[in-house]
CSV table of C-alpha atoms in Angstrom, one decimal:
chain,number,residue,atom,x,y,z
Q,5,MET,CA,1.5,0.3,36.8
Q,6,ASN,CA,3.0,2.5,34.1
Q,7,THR,CA,0.6,3.6,31.3
Q,8,TYR,CA,1.7,4.8,27.9
Q,9,GLN,CA,-0.3,6.6,25.3
Q,10,ILE,CA,0.5,5.3,21.8
Q,11,ALA,CA,-0.6,7.0,18.6
Q,12,THR,CA,-1.0,4.4,15.9
Q,13,ILE,CA,-0.8,5.4,12.2
Q,14,PRO,CA,-1.3,2.2,10.1
Q,15,GLY,CA,-0.9,4.3,6.9
Q,16,ASP,CA,-1.1,2.5,3.6
Q,17,GLY,CA,-0.7,-1.0,2.1
Q,18,ILE,CA,0.8,-3.6,4.4
Q,19,GLY,CA,1.0,-1.0,7.2
Q,20,LYS,CA,-2.7,-1.8,7.8
Q,21,GLU,CA,-1.8,-5.4,8.2
Q,22,VAL,CA,1.3,-5.4,10.2
Q,23,ILE,CA,0.3,-2.7,12.8
Q,24,PRO,CA,-2.7,-4.7,14.0
Q,25,GLU,CA,-0.6,-7.8,14.3
Q,26,SER,CA,2.1,-6.0,16.2
Q,27,LEU,CA,-0.5,-4.5,18.6
Q,28,LYS,CA,-1.6,-8.1,19.5
Q,29,VAL,CA,2.0,-8.8,20.5
Q,30,LEU,CA,2.3,-5.6,22.5
Q,31,ASP,CA,-0.9,-6.3,24.4
Q,32,ILE,CA,0.3,-9.8,25.4
Q,33,VAL,CA,3.6,-8.4,26.6
Q,34,ALA,CA,2.0,-5.6,28.5
Q,35,VAL,CA,-0.1,-8.0,30.5
Q,36,LYS,CA,2.9,-10.3,31.2
Q,37,CYS,CA,5.2,-7.5,32.2
Q,38,GLY,CA,2.8,-5.4,34.1
Q,39,PHE,CA,2.3,-2.1,32.2
Q,40,GLN,CA,-0.5,-0.7,30.2
Q,41,LEU,CA,-0.8,0.6,26.6
Q,42,LYS,CA,-3.6,2.9,25.4
Q,43,TYR,CA,-3.9,3.4,21.7
Q,44,LYS,CA,-5.4,6.2,19.6
Q,45,ASN,CA,-5.6,5.5,15.9
Q,46,TYR,CA,-5.1,8.1,13.2
Q,47,ASP,CA,-5.9,7.6,9.5
Q,48,TYR,CA,-3.1,9.9,8.2
Q,49,SER,CA,-2.1,8.3,4.9
Q,50,CYS,CA,-2.0,8.6,1.1
Q,51,GLU,CA,-5.6,7.5,1.0
Q,52,TYR,CA,-6.3,10.4,3.3
Q,53,PHE,CA,-4.4,12.6,0.8
Q,54,LYS,CA,-6.5,11.4,-2.1
Q,55,GLU,CA,-9.7,12.3,-0.3
Q,56,TYR,CA,-8.6,15.6,1.3
Q,57,GLY,CA,-5.6,16.8,-0.6
Q,58,LYS,CA,-3.2,16.5,2.3
Q,59,MET,CA,-1.5,13.7,4.3
Q,60,MET,CA,-3.0,14.8,7.6
Q,61,PRO,CA,-5.3,17.5,9.0
Q,62,GLU,CA,-4.1,21.0,9.8
Q,63,ASP,CA,-3.8,20.1,13.5
Q,64,GLY,CA,-2.4,16.7,12.8
Q,65,LEU,CA,0.8,17.3,14.7
Q,66,ASP,CA,-0.9,18.8,17.7
Q,67,ARG,CA,-3.0,15.6,18.0
Q,68,LEU,CA,0.2,13.5,18.2
Q,69,ARG,CA,2.1,15.8,20.5
Q,70,ASP,CA,1.0,14.4,23.8
Q,71,SER,CA,1.7,10.8,22.9
Q,72,ASP,CA,4.4,8.7,24.6
Q,73,GLY,CA,5.2,7.1,21.2
Q,74,ILE,CA,4.0,7.1,17.6
Q,75,PHE,CA,3.7,3.7,15.9
Q,76,LEU,CA,3.6,4.0,12.1
Q,77,GLY,CA,3.1,1.2,9.7
Q,78,ALA,CA,4.0,2.5,6.3
Q,79,VAL,CA,3.0,5.2,3.8
Q,80,GLY,CA,2.9,5.1,0.0
Q,81,TYR,CA,0.2,4.5,-2.5
Q,82,PRO,CA,0.1,4.2,-6.3
Q,83,GLY,CA,-0.8,7.6,-7.8
Q,84,VAL,CA,0.6,9.6,-4.9
Q,85,PRO,CA,4.2,10.7,-5.5
Q,86,ASP,CA,6.6,9.6,-2.8
Q,87,HIS,CA,7.7,13.2,-2.2
Q,88,VAL,CA,4.1,14.0,-1.3
Q,89,SER,CA,3.9,11.3,1.4
Q,90,LEU,CA,7.4,12.1,2.7
Q,91,TRP,CA,7.1,15.9,2.9
Q,92,GLY,CA,3.4,15.8,3.9
Q,93,LEU,CA,3.7,13.4,6.8
Q,94,LEU,CA,7.0,11.8,7.8
Q,95,ILE,CA,9.3,14.8,7.6
Q,96,PRO,CA,7.0,17.1,9.4
Q,97,ILE,CA,6.7,14.6,12.3
Q,98,ARG,CA,10.5,14.0,12.4
Q,99,ARG,CA,11.4,17.7,12.3
Q,100,ASN,CA,8.6,19.2,14.5
Q,101,PHE,CA,9.2,16.6,17.2
Q,102,GLN,CA,13.0,16.9,16.9
Q,103,GLN,CA,13.5,13.2,16.0
Q,104,TYR,CA,17.0,13.9,14.9
Q,105,VAL,CA,18.2,10.3,15.3
Q,106,ASN,CA,17.1,7.7,12.9
Q,107,LEU,CA,18.2,4.4,14.5
Q,108,ARG,CA,18.2,1.1,12.6
Q,109,PRO,CA,19.7,-2.1,13.9
Q,110,VAL,CA,21.4,-4.5,11.4
Q,111,ARG,CA,21.6,-7.9,12.9
Q,112,LEU,CA,21.7,-11.4,11.5
Q,113,LEU,CA,19.2,-13.4,13.6
Q,114,ASN,CA,19.7,-17.1,14.2
Q,115,GLY,CA,17.8,-19.1,11.7
Q,116,ILE,CA,17.9,-16.5,8.9
Q,117,GLU,CA,20.1,-17.1,5.9
Q,118,SER,CA,22.1,-14.2,4.6
Q,119,PRO,CA,22.6,-13.8,0.9
Q,120,LEU,CA,26.3,-13.4,1.6
Q,121,LYS,CA,28.5,-16.6,1.5
Q,122,ASN,CA,30.4,-15.9,4.8
Q,123,PRO,CA,28.5,-13.2,6.6
Q,124,GLY,CA,30.0,-13.7,10.1
Q,125,GLY,CA,28.2,-12.4,13.2
Q,126,ILE,CA,26.6,-9.3,11.9
Q,127,ASP,CA,25.3,-7.0,14.7
Q,128,PHE,CA,25.6,-3.3,14.4
Q,129,TYR,CA,23.5,0.0,14.4
Q,130,ILE,CA,23.2,2.7,11.8
Q,131,VAL,CA,22.7,6.2,13.4
Q,132,ARG,CA,21.4,8.5,10.7
Q,133,GLU,CA,21.1,12.2,11.1
Q,134,ASN,CA,17.3,12.7,10.6
Q,135,ASN,CA,16.5,16.4,10.5
Q,136,GLU,CA,18.8,18.3,8.1
Q,137,GLY,CA,21.7,17.4,5.8
Q,138,GLU,CA,20.9,16.6,2.1
Q,139,TYR,CA,17.1,16.4,2.7
Q,140,SER,CA,16.5,20.2,2.5
Q,141,SER,CA,13.6,22.1,1.0
Q,142,ILE,CA,16.0,24.9,0.1
Q,143,GLY,CA,16.5,25.3,-3.6
Q,144,GLY,CA,14.5,25.6,-6.8
Q,145,ARG,CA,14.3,25.8,-10.5
Q,146,LEU,CA,15.1,28.5,-13.0
Q,147,ASN,CA,14.2,28.8,-16.7
Q,148,ASP,CA,11.8,25.8,-16.6
Q,149,GLY,CA,11.5,24.0,-19.9
Q,150,SER,CA,14.3,25.9,-21.7
Q,151,PRO,CA,17.8,24.8,-22.7
Q,152,ASP,CA,19.0,27.0,-19.9
Q,153,GLU,CA,17.0,25.1,-17.2
Q,154,LEU,CA,18.7,25.2,-13.9
Q,155,VAL,CA,18.0,23.1,-10.7
Q,156,VAL,CA,19.6,23.9,-7.3
Q,157,GLN,CA,19.3,21.8,-4.2
Q,158,GLU,CA,21.0,23.0,-1.0
Q,159,THR,CA,22.5,20.7,1.7
Q,160,ILE,CA,22.3,22.1,5.2
Q,161,PHE,CA,24.7,21.0,8.0
Q,162,THR,CA,24.6,22.9,11.3
Q,163,ARG,CA,27.0,22.5,14.2
Q,164,LYS,CA,24.1,21.7,16.5
Q,165,GLY,CA,22.6,19.2,14.1
Q,166,VAL,CA,25.9,17.4,13.4
Q,167,ASP,CA,27.2,17.4,17.0
Q,168,ARG,CA,24.0,16.0,18.6
Q,169,VAL,CA,23.7,13.0,16.3
Q,170,MET,CA,27.4,12.3,16.7
Q,171,LYS,CA,27.1,12.5,20.4
Q,172,TYR,CA,24.3,10.0,20.4
Q,173,ALA,CA,26.3,7.7,18.2
Q,174,PHE,CA,29.4,7.9,20.5
Q,175,GLU,CA,27.2,7.3,23.6
Q,176,LEU,CA,25.6,4.2,21.9
Q,177,ALA,CA,29.1,2.9,20.9
Q,178,SER,CA,30.2,3.4,24.5
Q,179,LYS,CA,27.5,1.0,25.7
Q,180,ARG,CA,28.4,-1.6,23.0
Q,181,ARG,CA,31.7,-2.7,21.6
Q,182,LYS,CA,33.2,0.8,21.7
Q,183,LYS,CA,33.8,1.2,18.0
Q,184,LEU,CA,32.3,4.0,15.8
Q,185,THR,CA,32.5,4.4,12.1
Q,186,SER,CA,31.7,7.6,10.3
Q,187,ALA,CA,30.4,7.7,6.7
Q,188,THR,CA,31.9,10.6,4.7
Q,189,LYS,CA,32.7,11.7,1.1
Q,190,SER,CA,35.1,14.5,1.9
Q,191,ASN,CA,37.3,13.8,-1.2
Q,192,GLY,CA,34.4,14.8,-3.5
Q,193,ILE,CA,32.0,17.0,-1.5
Q,194,MET,CA,34.3,19.9,-0.6
Q,195,HIS,CA,32.4,21.8,2.1
Q,196,THR,CA,29.9,19.8,4.0
Q,197,MET,CA,31.7,16.5,4.3
Q,198,PRO,CA,35.1,18.0,5.5
Q,199,TYR,CA,33.0,19.8,8.1
Q,200,TRP,CA,31.4,16.5,9.1
Q,201,ASP,CA,34.9,15.0,9.4
Q,202,GLU,CA,36.0,18.0,11.6
Q,203,ARG,CA,33.1,17.6,14.0
Q,204,PHE,CA,33.6,13.8,14.2
Q,205,LYS,CA,37.2,14.3,15.2
Q,206,GLU,CA,36.4,16.9,17.8
Q,207,MET,CA,33.5,14.9,19.3
Q,208,GLY,CA,35.8,11.8,19.4
Q,209,GLU,CA,38.1,13.6,21.7
Q,210,LYS,CA,35.3,13.6,24.3
Q,211,PHE,CA,35.0,9.8,24.1
Q,212,PRO,CA,38.6,8.5,24.4
Q,213,LYS,CA,37.5,4.9,25.1
Q,214,VAL,CA,35.7,4.7,21.7
Q,215,SER,CA,37.8,3.7,18.8
Q,216,THR,CA,36.9,5.5,15.5
Q,217,ASP,CA,37.4,5.1,11.8
Q,218,GLN,CA,35.9,6.7,8.8
Q,219,PHE,CA,35.2,5.5,5.2
Q,220,HIS,CA,34.1,7.3,2.1
Q,221,ILE,CA,30.6,6.2,1.4
Q,222,ASP,CA,31.4,4.2,-1.7
Q,223,ILE,CA,34.0,1.9,0.0
Q,224,LEU,CA,31.9,1.8,3.1
Q,225,ALA,CA,29.0,0.4,1.0
Q,226,ALA,CA,31.4,-2.2,-0.3
Q,227,ASN,CA,32.5,-3.1,3.2
Q,228,PHE,CA,28.9,-3.6,4.3
Q,229,VAL,CA,28.8,-6.4,1.8
Q,230,GLN,CA,32.3,-7.8,2.1
Q,231,LYS,CA,33.0,-7.3,5.9
Q,232,PRO,CA,29.7,-6.5,7.6
Q,233,ASP,CA,30.7,-8.2,10.9
Q,234,ASN,CA,33.5,-5.5,11.3
Q,235,PHE,CA,31.0,-2.8,12.3
Q,236,ASP,CA,29.6,-1.8,15.7
Q,237,VAL,CA,27.9,1.6,15.3
Q,238,VAL,CA,27.9,3.6,12.0
Q,239,VAL,CA,27.0,7.3,12.0
Q,240,ALA,CA,26.0,9.0,8.8
Q,241,SER,CA,24.4,12.1,7.3
Q,242,ASN,CA,20.7,12.0,6.2
Q,243,LEU,CA,21.3,10.8,2.7
Q,244,PHE,CA,24.2,8.4,3.3
Q,245,GLY,CA,22.4,7.0,6.3
Q,246,ASP,CA,19.2,6.5,4.3
Q,247,ILE,CA,21.1,4.5,1.7
Q,248,LEU,CA,23.2,2.4,4.2
Q,249,SER,CA,20.2,1.6,6.3
Q,250,ASP,CA,18.6,-0.2,3.3
Q,251,LEU,CA,21.8,-1.9,2.3
Q,252,GLY,CA,22.3,-3.2,5.9
Q,253,PRO,CA,19.0,-5.1,6.1
Q,254,ALA,CA,19.6,-6.5,2.6
Q,255,VAL,CA,22.6,-8.5,3.9
Q,256,VAL,CA,20.8,-9.9,6.9
Q,257,GLY,CA,17.6,-11.2,5.3
Q,258,GLY,CA,15.7,-8.3,3.7
Q,259,MET,CA,13.3,-5.5,4.4
Q,260,GLY,CA,10.7,-7.8,5.9
Q,261,ILE,CA,12.7,-8.0,9.1
Q,262,ALA,CA,14.1,-4.5,9.2
Q,263,PRO,CA,13.0,-2.3,12.1
Q,264,GLY,CA,13.5,1.4,12.5
Q,265,SER,CA,12.9,4.3,14.8
Q,266,ASN,CA,13.0,8.1,14.8
Q,267,ILE,CA,14.2,9.2,18.2
Q,268,ASN,CA,14.0,12.4,20.2
Q,269,PRO,CA,16.6,11.3,22.8
Q,270,GLU,CA,15.7,14.0,25.3
Q,271,LYS,CA,12.0,12.7,25.3
Q,272,GLU,CA,10.8,16.3,25.0
Q,273,PHE,CA,8.7,15.1,22.2
Q,274,PRO,CA,7.3,11.7,21.2
Q,275,SER,CA,9.5,9.5,19.1
Q,276,MET,CA,8.2,7.6,16.1
Q,277,PHE,CA,8.7,3.9,15.4
Q,278,GLU,CA,8.3,2.6,11.9
Q,279,PRO,CA,9.6,-0.5,10.1
Q,280,VAL,CA,11.8,0.1,7.1
Q,281,HIS,CA,9.9,-1.9,4.5
Q,282,GLY,CA,7.4,0.6,3.1
Q,283,SER,CA,3.8,0.0,2.1
Q,284,ALA,CA,4.5,-2.8,-0.5
Q,285,PRO,CA,1.3,-2.2,-2.6
Q,286,ASP,CA,2.2,-5.3,-4.7
Q,287,ILE,CA,1.4,-7.6,-1.8
Q,288,ALA,CA,-1.0,-5.5,0.2
Q,289,GLY,CA,-4.3,-7.3,1.0
Q,290,LYS,CA,-2.8,-10.7,0.4
Q,291,LYS,CA,-2.0,-11.2,4.1
Q,292,ILE,CA,1.5,-12.5,3.4
Q,293,ALA,CA,3.5,-9.5,4.6
Q,294,ASN,CA,6.2,-10.4,7.0
Q,295,PRO,CA,5.2,-8.9,10.4
Q,296,ILE,CA,8.7,-9.3,12.0
Q,297,ALA,CA,10.0,-5.9,11.0
Q,298,CYS,CA,7.0,-4.2,12.6
Q,299,ILE,CA,7.1,-6.4,15.7
Q,300,TRP,CA,10.8,-5.8,16.1
Q,301,THR,CA,10.0,-2.1,15.8
Q,302,ALA,CA,7.5,-2.5,18.6
Q,303,SER,CA,10.3,-4.0,20.7
Q,304,MET,CA,12.4,-0.8,20.0
Q,305,MET,CA,9.5,1.3,21.1
Q,306,LEU,CA,9.2,-0.5,24.4
Q,307,ASP,CA,13.0,-0.2,25.0
Q,308,HIS,CA,12.7,3.6,24.4
Q,309,LEU,CA,9.8,3.8,26.9
Q,310,GLY,CA,11.9,2.1,29.5
Q,311,GLU,CA,10.1,-1.3,29.4
Q,312,LYS,CA,13.3,-3.3,28.7
Q,313,GLU,CA,11.8,-6.5,30.0
Q,314,GLY,CA,9.0,-6.4,27.5
Q,315,SER,CA,11.4,-5.3,24.7
Q,316,ASN,CA,13.7,-8.3,25.4
Q,317,LEU,CA,10.7,-10.7,25.7
Q,318,ILE,CA,9.6,-9.7,22.1
Q,319,MET,CA,13.1,-10.2,20.7
Q,320,ASN,CA,13.6,-13.6,22.4
Q,321,ALA,CA,10.3,-14.7,21.0
Q,322,ILE,CA,11.1,-13.5,17.5
Q,323,GLU,CA,14.5,-15.3,17.6
Q,324,GLU,CA,13.0,-18.6,18.9
Q,325,THR,CA,10.3,-18.5,16.3
Q,326,ILE,CA,12.7,-17.9,13.5
Q,327,SER,CA,15.3,-20.4,14.7
Q,328,ASN,CA,12.6,-23.1,14.7
Q,329,GLY,CA,12.2,-22.6,10.9
Q,330,ASN,CA,8.7,-24.0,10.8
Q,331,VAL,CA,6.8,-20.7,10.7
Q,332,LEU,CA,8.3,-18.3,8.2
Q,333,THR,CA,6.9,-16.0,5.6
Q,334,LYS,CA,7.7,-16.5,1.9
Q,335,ASP,CA,10.5,-13.8,1.9
Q,336,LEU,CA,12.3,-16.0,4.5
Q,337,GLY,CA,11.7,-19.3,2.6
Q,338,GLY,CA,8.5,-20.4,4.3
Q,339,ASN,CA,4.8,-20.5,3.5
Q,340,SER,CA,3.2,-18.9,6.6
Q,341,ASN,CA,1.0,-15.9,6.4
Q,342,THR,CA,1.1,-12.7,8.4
Q,343,GLU,CA,-1.2,-13.8,11.2
Q,344,GLU,CA,0.4,-17.3,11.5
Q,345,VAL,CA,3.8,-15.8,12.1
Q,346,THR,CA,2.4,-13.3,14.7
Q,347,ASN,CA,0.5,-16.1,16.5
Q,348,ALA,CA,3.7,-18.2,16.6
Q,349,ILE,CA,5.6,-15.3,18.2
Q,350,ILE,CA,2.7,-14.8,20.7
Q,351,GLU,CA,2.8,-18.5,21.7
Q,352,LYS,CA,6.6,-18.2,22.4
Q,353,ILE,CA,6.0,-15.1,24.5
Q,354,LYS,CA,3.4,-17.0,26.6
Q,355,LYS,CA,6.0,-19.7,27.3
Q,356,LEU,CA,9.0,-17.5,28.0
């Protein structure tokens, strides 16, 4: 029996509600599919920051290092600036553990109504570069508070960083419908994006069976709305990928069903799995948060660990629950609470 050590970080807000519900699902699947999950909980969060002045202890990363996977709910809390939670917890985990692929599926599940009039069969992945790019700490301010105040923010693209995320995207496309789209803005950003285009073209020569195209980010965003069923895999820089991977879920039902993962493909370090939705402090504590994004994220974690049967079992149960239409949270047009949706998914798992 395979045993996996999972570090759980519920975080803030609804993270503390959806992580426990997702663990219920994981435990049922583990028993049914014949593997074992052992959890160790960590209280890294904005509440931890308010008490200790930092998002995690000094040895916080070392405590996570030997895990097979990190399962994070959400971070964010009123009174704690977003850049504090991002640079104090999420980015250190992503970068120290070389989680250079942020992978987010965009899929219109049966039973969910898209806000688009004619959405078609939407089913694609966004592969976002997750360690460098526009999200750099290099830069600063000069002449603060004066009329000559100056702010500089550097963007960092390396050949290693660009090539490895593109290679992952090409390999993923090779296993799917063999189509890869690159997000660029080389008409306006004169150094980094032409370099991105050059590396995309060169990497494409190694994957002759994968058809490629590229769009400037502005028209690509428009096509996400007008023709979302045209895409298979989309690869993008850190900033562009961040924006697109919020727009994508918006056209297939919203953030409440949007999963995500931060992948170290070589498995040299643990990967981190987190739903896209954030801590949602406006509904925290009301027990109405949609757990589907987090449960789908749990499915992605099992797939990464090699437990594909368990991963597929969760997805089949989610889809059967949604297609039924009787047990839905308010963001999907129903009146069920967090626990009721989870229990419905668990019942489906038991019957599958």
